[in-house]
Amino acid sequence: DIQMTQSPSSLSASVGDRVTITCQASQDISNYLNWYQQKPGKAPKLLIYDASNLETGVPSRFSGSGSGTDFTFTISSLQPEDIATYYCQQYDNLLTFGQGTKVEIK
Amino acid sequence: QVQLVQSGAEVKKPGASVKVSCKASGYTFTSYGISWVRQAPGQGLEWMGWISAYNGNTNYAQKLQGRVTMTTDTSTSTAYMELRSLRSDDTAVYYCARSGDGVVIGGAPMDVWGQGTTVTVSS
């Protein structure tokens, strides 16, 4: 099974800050990686697919990059509505989620 | 609009089975697959498995092999997930999500999600 390791597990940042989350795969997964946002009590929402493609309707302050084993998710300017938990997910071999990163406002 | 609507909350005793439904609308059901994802209280997302609505092919997470069965009814555009021999650690919110291109599990991301079904396992 492919393991996905996200870091950090939580972070606190100020409105307007640049926020970066990393996701490392246990083996090469090319660009077969998606990113999701989940707000409390809600279903997850797709933000980024194929490592770097922004889902339709998602604000451009969200972005993703990387390939192989190392991936990065960035919020260029943190907004209050971005408070959520973010998950990476690989689809190179079945599907696996990272453990999540909880983003809070400082 | 494209949506997935899941069945209501369930309370089950240990050892029982539960079957959750997920009715799709607004798109061609057989052009995609359905993944099932669960989330225990305060925990992260766990992928359970995937079924092709095109040909019924399935892939299950190894830890659930033998206890989970996923099926579809194309006449009603509904997917089902049955979990047997329930234990207390199966208590979770269960989500269905449109996933894959109908043939390949990774052919498309999980872009449409159901509202979630709470399953509580308690004696």
PDB file of C-alpha atoms in Angstrom:
ATOM      1  CA  ASP A   1       0.000   0.000   0.000  1.00  0.00           C
ATOM      2  CA  ILE A   2       1.127   3.549  -0.687  1.00  0.00           C
ATOM      3  CA  GLN A   3       1.407   5.667   2.450  1.00  0.00           C
ATOM      4  CA  MET A   4       0.854   9.430   2.371  1.00  0.00           C
ATOM      5  CA  THR A   5       2.512  11.576   5.023  1.00  0.00           C
ATOM      6  CA  GLN A   6       1.302  15.144   5.475  1.00  0.00           C
ATOM      7  CA  SER A   7       2.997  17.855   7.472  1.00  0.00           C
ATOM      8  CA  PRO A   8       2.374  19.675   9.611  1.00  0.00           C
ATOM      9  CA  SER A   9      -0.617  17.997  11.288  1.00  0.00           C
ATOM     10  CA  SER A  10      -1.848  21.444  12.312  1.00  0.00           C
ATOM     11  CA  LEU A  11      -0.860  25.064  11.869  1.00  0.00           C
ATOM     12  CA  SER A  12      -1.947  28.490  13.014  1.00  0.00           C
ATOM     13  CA  ALA A  13      -1.495  31.515  10.758  1.00  0.00           C
ATOM     14  CA  SER A  14      -2.740  35.064  10.427  1.00  0.00           C
ATOM     15  CA  VAL A  15      -5.158  36.340   7.812  1.00  0.00           C
ATOM     16  CA  GLY A  16      -3.150  37.225   4.722  1.00  0.00           C
ATOM     17  CA  ASP A  17      -0.308  34.810   5.491  1.00  0.00           C
ATOM     18  CA  ARG A  18       1.061  32.353   2.976  1.00  0.00           C
ATOM     19  CA  VAL A  19       0.341  28.796   4.132  1.00  0.00           C
ATOM     20  CA  THR A  20       2.168  25.718   2.855  1.00  0.00           C
ATOM     21  CA  ILE A  21       1.351  22.053   3.473  1.00  0.00           C
ATOM     22  CA  THR A  22       3.510  19.201   2.275  1.00  0.00           C
ATOM     23  CA  CYS A  23       2.566  15.657   1.362  1.00  0.00           C
ATOM     24  CA  GLN A  24       5.073  12.874   0.838  1.00  0.00           C
ATOM     25  CA  ALA A  25       4.286   9.555  -0.829  1.00  0.00           C
ATOM     26  CA  SER A  26       6.007   6.329   0.170  1.00  0.00           C
ATOM     27  CA  GLN A  27       6.780   5.650  -3.507  1.00  0.00           C
ATOM     28  CA  ASP A  28       6.749   7.466  -6.834  1.00  0.00           C
ATOM     29  CA  ILE A  29       3.158   8.390  -7.734  1.00  0.00           C
ATOM     30  CA  SER A  30       3.944  10.692 -10.686  1.00  0.00           C
ATOM     31  CA  ASN A  31       1.348  13.477 -10.475  1.00  0.00           C
ATOM     32  CA  TYR A  32      -1.488  11.223  -9.312  1.00  0.00           C
ATOM     33  CA  LEU A  33      -2.418  13.421  -6.367  1.00  0.00           C
ATOM     34  CA  ASN A  34      -5.478  15.410  -5.357  1.00  0.00           C
ATOM     35  CA  TRP A  35      -6.126  17.903  -2.533  1.00  0.00           C
ATOM     36  CA  TYR A  36      -9.374  18.291  -0.599  1.00  0.00           C
ATOM     37  CA  GLN A  37     -10.721  20.778   1.924  1.00  0.00           C
ATOM     38  CA  GLN A  38     -13.064  19.685   4.711  1.00  0.00           C
ATOM     39  CA  LYS A  39     -14.885  22.083   6.991  1.00  0.00           C
ATOM     40  CA  PRO A  40     -16.362  20.819  10.280  1.00  0.00           C
ATOM     41  CA  GLY A  41     -19.524  18.800   9.804  1.00  0.00           C
ATOM     42  CA  LYS A  42     -19.290  18.963   6.024  1.00  0.00           C
ATOM     43  CA  ALA A  43     -18.273  16.617   3.248  1.00  0.00           C
ATOM     44  CA  PRO A  44     -14.833  17.121   1.714  1.00  0.00           C
ATOM     45  CA  LYS A  45     -14.485  19.392  -1.303  1.00  0.00           C
ATOM     46  CA  LEU A  46     -12.087  18.868  -4.211  1.00  0.00           C
ATOM     47  CA  LEU A  47      -9.666  21.778  -4.627  1.00  0.00           C
ATOM     48  CA  ILE A  48      -6.742  20.523  -6.735  1.00  0.00           C
ATOM     49  CA  TYR A  49      -6.514  17.493  -9.025  1.00  0.00           C
ATOM     50  CA  ASP A  50      -3.560  15.914 -10.823  1.00  0.00           C
ATOM     51  CA  ALA A  51      -1.229  17.690  -8.367  1.00  0.00           C
ATOM     52  CA  SER A  52      -1.554  21.178  -9.821  1.00  0.00           C
ATOM     53  CA  ASN A  53      -4.883  21.695 -11.585  1.00  0.00           C
ATOM     54  CA  LEU A  54      -7.379  23.997  -9.895  1.00  0.00           C
ATOM     55  CA  GLU A  55     -10.928  22.623  -9.773  1.00  0.00           C
ATOM     56  CA  THR A  56     -13.505  24.867 -11.443  1.00  0.00           C
ATOM     57  CA  GLY A  57     -14.820  27.545  -9.108  1.00  0.00           C
ATOM     58  CA  VAL A  58     -12.001  27.243  -6.575  1.00  0.00           C
ATOM     59  CA  PRO A  59     -10.293  30.565  -5.732  1.00  0.00           C
ATOM     60  CA  SER A  60      -6.904  31.131  -7.333  1.00  0.00           C
ATOM     61  CA  ARG A  61      -5.214  31.649  -3.947  1.00  0.00           C
ATOM     62  CA  PHE A  62      -5.137  27.838  -3.732  1.00  0.00           C
ATOM     63  CA  SER A  63      -2.419  26.045  -5.669  1.00  0.00           C
ATOM     64  CA  GLY A  64      -0.582  22.741  -5.795  1.00  0.00           C
ATOM     65  CA  SER A  65       2.738  21.524  -7.136  1.00  0.00           C
ATOM     66  CA  GLY A  66       5.065  18.557  -7.152  1.00  0.00           C
ATOM     67  CA  SER A  67       5.551  15.158  -8.715  1.00  0.00           C
ATOM     68  CA  GLY A  68       7.096  11.850  -7.820  1.00  0.00           C
ATOM     69  CA  THR A  69       7.062  11.608  -4.035  1.00  0.00           C
ATOM     70  CA  ASP A  70       6.965  15.225  -2.843  1.00  0.00           C
ATOM     71  CA  PHE A  71       4.017  17.563  -3.170  1.00  0.00           C
ATOM     72  CA  THR A  72       3.094  21.007  -1.880  1.00  0.00           C
ATOM     73  CA  PHE A  73      -0.253  22.721  -1.323  1.00  0.00           C
ATOM     74  CA  THR A  74      -0.267  26.491  -0.876  1.00  0.00           C
ATOM     75  CA  ILE A  75      -2.766  29.126   0.167  1.00  0.00           C
ATOM     76  CA  SER A  76      -1.203  32.367  -1.041  1.00  0.00           C
ATOM     77  CA  SER A  77      -3.164  34.652   1.278  1.00  0.00           C
ATOM     78  CA  LEU A  78      -5.074  32.949   4.088  1.00  0.00           C
ATOM     79  CA  GLN A  79      -8.707  34.025   4.454  1.00  0.00           C
ATOM     80  CA  PRO A  80     -11.040  33.398   7.423  1.00  0.00           C
ATOM     81  CA  GLU A  81     -13.184  31.074   5.301  1.00  0.00           C
ATOM     82  CA  ASP A  82     -10.138  28.846   4.654  1.00  0.00           C
ATOM     83  CA  ILE A  83     -10.288  27.462   8.198  1.00  0.00           C
ATOM     84  CA  ALA A  84     -10.579  23.739   7.565  1.00  0.00           C
ATOM     85  CA  THR A  85      -8.680  20.476   7.437  1.00  0.00           C
ATOM     86  CA  TYR A  86      -6.839  19.748   4.195  1.00  0.00           C
ATOM     87  CA  TYR A  87      -6.113  16.261   2.863  1.00  0.00           C
ATOM     88  CA  CYS A  88      -3.899  14.980   0.089  1.00  0.00           C
ATOM     89  CA  GLN A  89      -4.957  11.780  -1.700  1.00  0.00           C
ATOM     90  CA  GLN A  90      -3.033   9.562  -4.108  1.00  0.00           C
ATOM     91  CA  TYR A  91      -4.578   7.518  -6.910  1.00  0.00           C
ATOM     92  CA  ASP A  92      -1.534   5.796  -8.399  1.00  0.00           C
ATOM     93  CA  ASN A  93      -2.433   2.503  -6.698  1.00  0.00           C
ATOM     94  CA  LEU A  94      -5.971   2.360  -5.347  1.00  0.00           C
ATOM     95  CA  LEU A  95      -6.661   5.426  -3.202  1.00  0.00           C
ATOM     96  CA  THR A  96      -5.053   6.661   0.006  1.00  0.00           C
ATOM     97  CA  PHE A  97      -5.526   9.852   2.006  1.00  0.00           C
ATOM     98  CA  GLY A  98      -2.941  11.670   4.025  1.00  0.00           C
ATOM     99  CA  GLN A  99      -3.739  12.135   7.711  1.00  0.00           C
ATOM    100  CA  GLY A 100      -4.846  15.745   7.251  1.00  0.00           C
ATOM    101  CA  THR A 101      -3.623  19.221   8.198  1.00  0.00           C
ATOM    102  CA  LYS A 102      -5.835  21.401  10.367  1.00  0.00           C
ATOM    103  CA  VAL A 103      -5.509  25.092   9.529  1.00  0.00           C
ATOM    104  CA  GLU A 104      -6.497  27.662  12.153  1.00  0.00           C
ATOM    105  CA  ILE A 105      -6.402  31.445  12.391  1.00  0.00           C
ATOM    106  CA  LYS A 106      -3.886  32.939  14.787  1.00  0.00           C
TER     107      LYS A 106
ATOM    108  CA  GLN B   1     -27.667  19.715 -10.651  1.00  0.00           C
ATOM    109  CA  VAL B   2     -25.207  16.918 -10.052  1.00  0.00           C
ATOM    110  CA  GLN B   3     -25.735  15.414  -6.632  1.00  0.00           C
ATOM    111  CA  LEU B   4     -25.465  12.320  -4.498  1.00  0.00           C
ATOM    112  CA  VAL B   5     -28.086  11.789  -1.791  1.00  0.00           C
ATOM    113  CA  GLN B   6     -27.393   9.222   0.913  1.00  0.00           C
ATOM    114  CA  SER B   7     -29.718   7.284   3.181  1.00  0.00           C
ATOM    115  CA  GLY B   8     -30.323   8.257   6.782  1.00  0.00           C
ATOM    116  CA  ALA B   9     -28.491   7.593  10.006  1.00  0.00           C
ATOM    117  CA  GLU B  10     -28.267   4.055  11.369  1.00  0.00           C
ATOM    118  CA  VAL B  11     -27.741   2.594  14.826  1.00  0.00           C
ATOM    119  CA  LYS B  12     -26.572  -1.008  14.886  1.00  0.00           C
ATOM    120  CA  LYS B  13     -25.463  -3.547  17.457  1.00  0.00           C
ATOM    121  CA  PRO B  14     -22.030  -5.173  17.293  1.00  0.00           C
ATOM    122  CA  GLY B  15     -22.034  -8.104  14.892  1.00  0.00           C
ATOM    123  CA  ALA B  16     -24.873  -6.710  12.771  1.00  0.00           C
ATOM    124  CA  SER B  17     -24.717  -5.436   9.181  1.00  0.00           C
ATOM    125  CA  VAL B  18     -25.508  -2.054   7.698  1.00  0.00           C
ATOM    126  CA  LYS B  19     -26.343  -1.100   4.118  1.00  0.00           C
ATOM    127  CA  VAL B  20     -26.019   2.541   3.059  1.00  0.00           C
ATOM    128  CA  SER B  21     -27.428   3.849  -0.211  1.00  0.00           C
ATOM    129  CA  CYS B  22     -26.254   6.692  -2.430  1.00  0.00           C
ATOM    130  CA  LYS B  23     -28.608   7.932  -5.154  1.00  0.00           C
ATOM    131  CA  ALA B  24     -27.063   9.858  -8.022  1.00  0.00           C
ATOM    132  CA  SER B  25     -28.750  12.451 -10.187  1.00  0.00           C
ATOM    133  CA  GLY B  26     -27.811  15.083 -12.738  1.00  0.00           C
ATOM    134  CA  TYR B  27     -25.222  13.020 -14.637  1.00  0.00           C
ATOM    135  CA  THR B  28     -24.838   9.754 -16.540  1.00  0.00           C
ATOM    136  CA  PHE B  29     -24.413   7.285 -13.693  1.00  0.00           C
ATOM    137  CA  THR B  30     -22.594   4.640 -15.723  1.00  0.00           C
ATOM    138  CA  SER B  31     -19.906   7.066 -16.909  1.00  0.00           C
ATOM    139  CA  TYR B  32     -18.311   7.210 -13.466  1.00  0.00           C
ATOM    140  CA  GLY B  33     -17.521   5.107 -10.440  1.00  0.00           C
ATOM    141  CA  ILE B  34     -18.406   5.601  -6.807  1.00  0.00           C
ATOM    142  CA  SER B  35     -15.926   5.594  -3.936  1.00  0.00           C
ATOM    143  CA  TRP B  36     -16.916   5.108  -0.317  1.00  0.00           C
ATOM    144  CA  VAL B  37     -14.978   7.018   2.337  1.00  0.00           C
ATOM    145  CA  ARG B  38     -15.526   6.957   6.091  1.00  0.00           C
ATOM    146  CA  GLN B  39     -14.508   9.222   8.932  1.00  0.00           C
ATOM    147  CA  ALA B  40     -14.498   8.091  12.549  1.00  0.00           C
ATOM    148  CA  PRO B  41     -15.229  10.779  15.166  1.00  0.00           C
ATOM    149  CA  GLY B  42     -12.353  13.256  15.327  1.00  0.00           C
ATOM    150  CA  GLN B  43     -10.317  11.263  12.805  1.00  0.00           C
ATOM    151  CA  GLY B  44      -9.212  11.633   9.195  1.00  0.00           C
ATOM    152  CA  LEU B  45     -10.629  10.287   5.966  1.00  0.00           C
ATOM    153  CA  GLU B  46     -10.359   6.586   5.205  1.00  0.00           C
ATOM    154  CA  TRP B  47     -10.977   5.245   1.694  1.00  0.00           C
ATOM    155  CA  MET B  48     -13.031   2.052   1.859  1.00  0.00           C
ATOM    156  CA  GLY B  49     -13.367   1.014  -1.743  1.00  0.00           C
ATOM    157  CA  TRP B  50     -14.603   1.810  -5.234  1.00  0.00           C
ATOM    158  CA  ILE B  51     -17.129   0.393  -7.654  1.00  0.00           C
ATOM    159  CA  SER B  52     -17.469   1.035 -11.359  1.00  0.00           C
ATOM    160  CA  ALA B  53     -21.038   1.969 -12.205  1.00  0.00           C
ATOM    161  CA  TYR B  54     -20.214   0.959 -15.774  1.00  0.00           C
ATOM    162  CA  ASN B  55     -19.341  -2.709 -15.250  1.00  0.00           C
ATOM    163  CA  GLY B  56     -19.619  -3.364 -11.504  1.00  0.00           C
ATOM    164  CA  ASN B  57     -15.890  -3.948 -10.991  1.00  0.00           C
ATOM    165  CA  THR B  58     -14.771  -3.315  -7.437  1.00  0.00           C
ATOM    166  CA  ASN B  59     -11.610  -2.489  -5.495  1.00  0.00           C
ATOM    167  CA  TYR B  60     -11.675  -2.691  -1.705  1.00  0.00           C
ATOM    168  CA  ALA B  61      -9.264  -1.450   0.935  1.00  0.00           C
ATOM    169  CA  GLN B  62      -7.306  -4.418   2.225  1.00  0.00           C
ATOM    170  CA  LYS B  63      -8.353  -3.915   5.857  1.00  0.00           C
ATOM    171  CA  LEU B  64     -12.050  -4.248   4.926  1.00  0.00           C
ATOM    172  CA  GLN B  65     -11.747  -7.172   2.487  1.00  0.00           C
ATOM    173  CA  GLY B  66     -14.276  -9.835   3.399  1.00  0.00           C
ATOM    174  CA  ARG B  67     -16.518  -7.490   5.403  1.00  0.00           C
ATOM    175  CA  VAL B  68     -17.564  -4.945   2.778  1.00  0.00           C
ATOM    176  CA  THR B  69     -19.576  -5.314  -0.420  1.00  0.00           C
ATOM    177  CA  MET B  70     -20.296  -2.505  -2.859  1.00  0.00           C
ATOM    178  CA  THR B  71     -22.991  -2.779  -5.497  1.00  0.00           C
ATOM    179  CA  THR B  72     -24.912  -0.588  -7.901  1.00  0.00           C
ATOM    180  CA  ASP B  73     -28.394  -0.560  -9.391  1.00  0.00           C
ATOM    181  CA  THR B  74     -28.114   1.210 -12.726  1.00  0.00           C
ATOM    182  CA  SER B  75     -31.907   1.242 -13.171  1.00  0.00           C
ATOM    183  CA  THR B  76     -32.189   3.649 -10.248  1.00  0.00           C
ATOM    184  CA  SER B  77     -28.677   5.212 -10.397  1.00  0.00           C
ATOM    185  CA  THR B  78     -28.039   4.076  -6.858  1.00  0.00           C
ATOM    186  CA  ALA B  79     -24.890   2.734  -5.242  1.00  0.00           C
ATOM    187  CA  TYR B  80     -24.878   0.636  -2.086  1.00  0.00           C
ATOM    188  CA  MET B  81     -22.268  -0.153   0.530  1.00  0.00           C
ATOM    189  CA  GLU B  82     -22.846  -3.052   2.930  1.00  0.00           C
ATOM    190  CA  LEU B  83     -20.567  -3.561   5.925  1.00  0.00           C
ATOM    191  CA  ARG B  84     -20.910  -6.756   7.959  1.00  0.00           C
ATOM    192  CA  SER B  85     -19.786  -7.949  11.387  1.00  0.00           C
ATOM    193  CA  LEU B  86     -19.905  -4.418  12.719  1.00  0.00           C
ATOM    194  CA  ARG B  87     -17.618  -3.402  15.569  1.00  0.00           C
ATOM    195  CA  SER B  88     -17.534  -0.305  17.712  1.00  0.00           C
ATOM    196  CA  ASP B  89     -14.635   1.091  15.683  1.00  0.00           C
ATOM    197  CA  ASP B  90     -16.879   1.081  12.595  1.00  0.00           C
ATOM    198  CA  THR B  91     -18.750   4.002  14.163  1.00  0.00           C
ATOM    199  CA  ALA B  92     -18.216   6.789  11.628  1.00  0.00           C
ATOM    200  CA  VAL B  93     -19.715   9.081   9.042  1.00  0.00           C
ATOM    201  CA  TYR B  94     -19.814   7.244   5.717  1.00  0.00           C
ATOM    202  CA  TYR B  95     -19.574   9.234   2.485  1.00  0.00           C
ATOM    203  CA  CYS B  96     -20.073   8.252  -1.123  1.00  0.00           C
ATOM    204  CA  ALA B  97     -18.282  10.258  -3.802  1.00  0.00           C
ATOM    205  CA  ARG B  98     -18.299  10.258  -7.589  1.00  0.00           C
ATOM    206  CA  SER B  99     -14.899   8.874  -8.430  1.00  0.00           C
ATOM    207  CA  GLY B 100     -13.076   7.448 -11.396  1.00  0.00           C
ATOM    208  CA  ASP B 101     -14.168   7.493 -15.014  1.00  0.00           C
ATOM    209  CA  GLY B 102     -16.312   4.371 -14.844  1.00  0.00           C
ATOM    210  CA  VAL B 103     -13.542   2.004 -15.846  1.00  0.00           C
ATOM    211  CA  VAL B 104     -10.401   3.186 -14.070  1.00  0.00           C
ATOM    212  CA  ILE B 105     -10.455   3.962 -10.364  1.00  0.00           C
ATOM    213  CA  GLY B 106      -8.056   6.878 -10.807  1.00  0.00           C
ATOM    214  CA  GLY B 107      -9.630   8.184 -13.984  1.00  0.00           C
ATOM    215  CA  ALA B 108     -11.271  11.116 -12.235  1.00  0.00           C
ATOM    216  CA  PRO B 109     -11.037  12.673  -8.765  1.00  0.00           C
ATOM    217  CA  MET B 110     -13.749  12.594  -6.098  1.00  0.00           C
ATOM    218  CA  ASP B 111     -15.511  15.708  -7.300  1.00  0.00           C
ATOM    219  CA  VAL B 112     -19.082  15.218  -6.046  1.00  0.00           C
ATOM    220  CA  TRP B 113     -19.839  14.013  -2.523  1.00  0.00           C
ATOM    221  CA  GLY B 114     -22.904  12.815  -0.688  1.00  0.00           C
ATOM    222  CA  GLN B 115     -23.982  14.481   2.525  1.00  0.00           C
ATOM    223  CA  GLY B 116     -22.730  11.637   4.706  1.00  0.00           C
ATOM    224  CA  THR B 117     -24.492   8.920   6.697  1.00  0.00           C
ATOM    225  CA  THR B 118     -23.764   8.468  10.393  1.00  0.00           C
ATOM    226  CA  VAL B 119     -23.468   4.844  11.445  1.00  0.00           C
ATOM    227  CA  THR B 120     -23.285   4.214  15.174  1.00  0.00           C
ATOM    228  CA  VAL B 121     -22.343   0.770  16.461  1.00  0.00           C
ATOM    229  CA  SER B 122     -23.267   0.308  20.086  1.00  0.00           C
ATOM    230  CA  SER B 123     -24.621  -2.408  22.342  1.00  0.00           C
TER     231      SER B 123
END
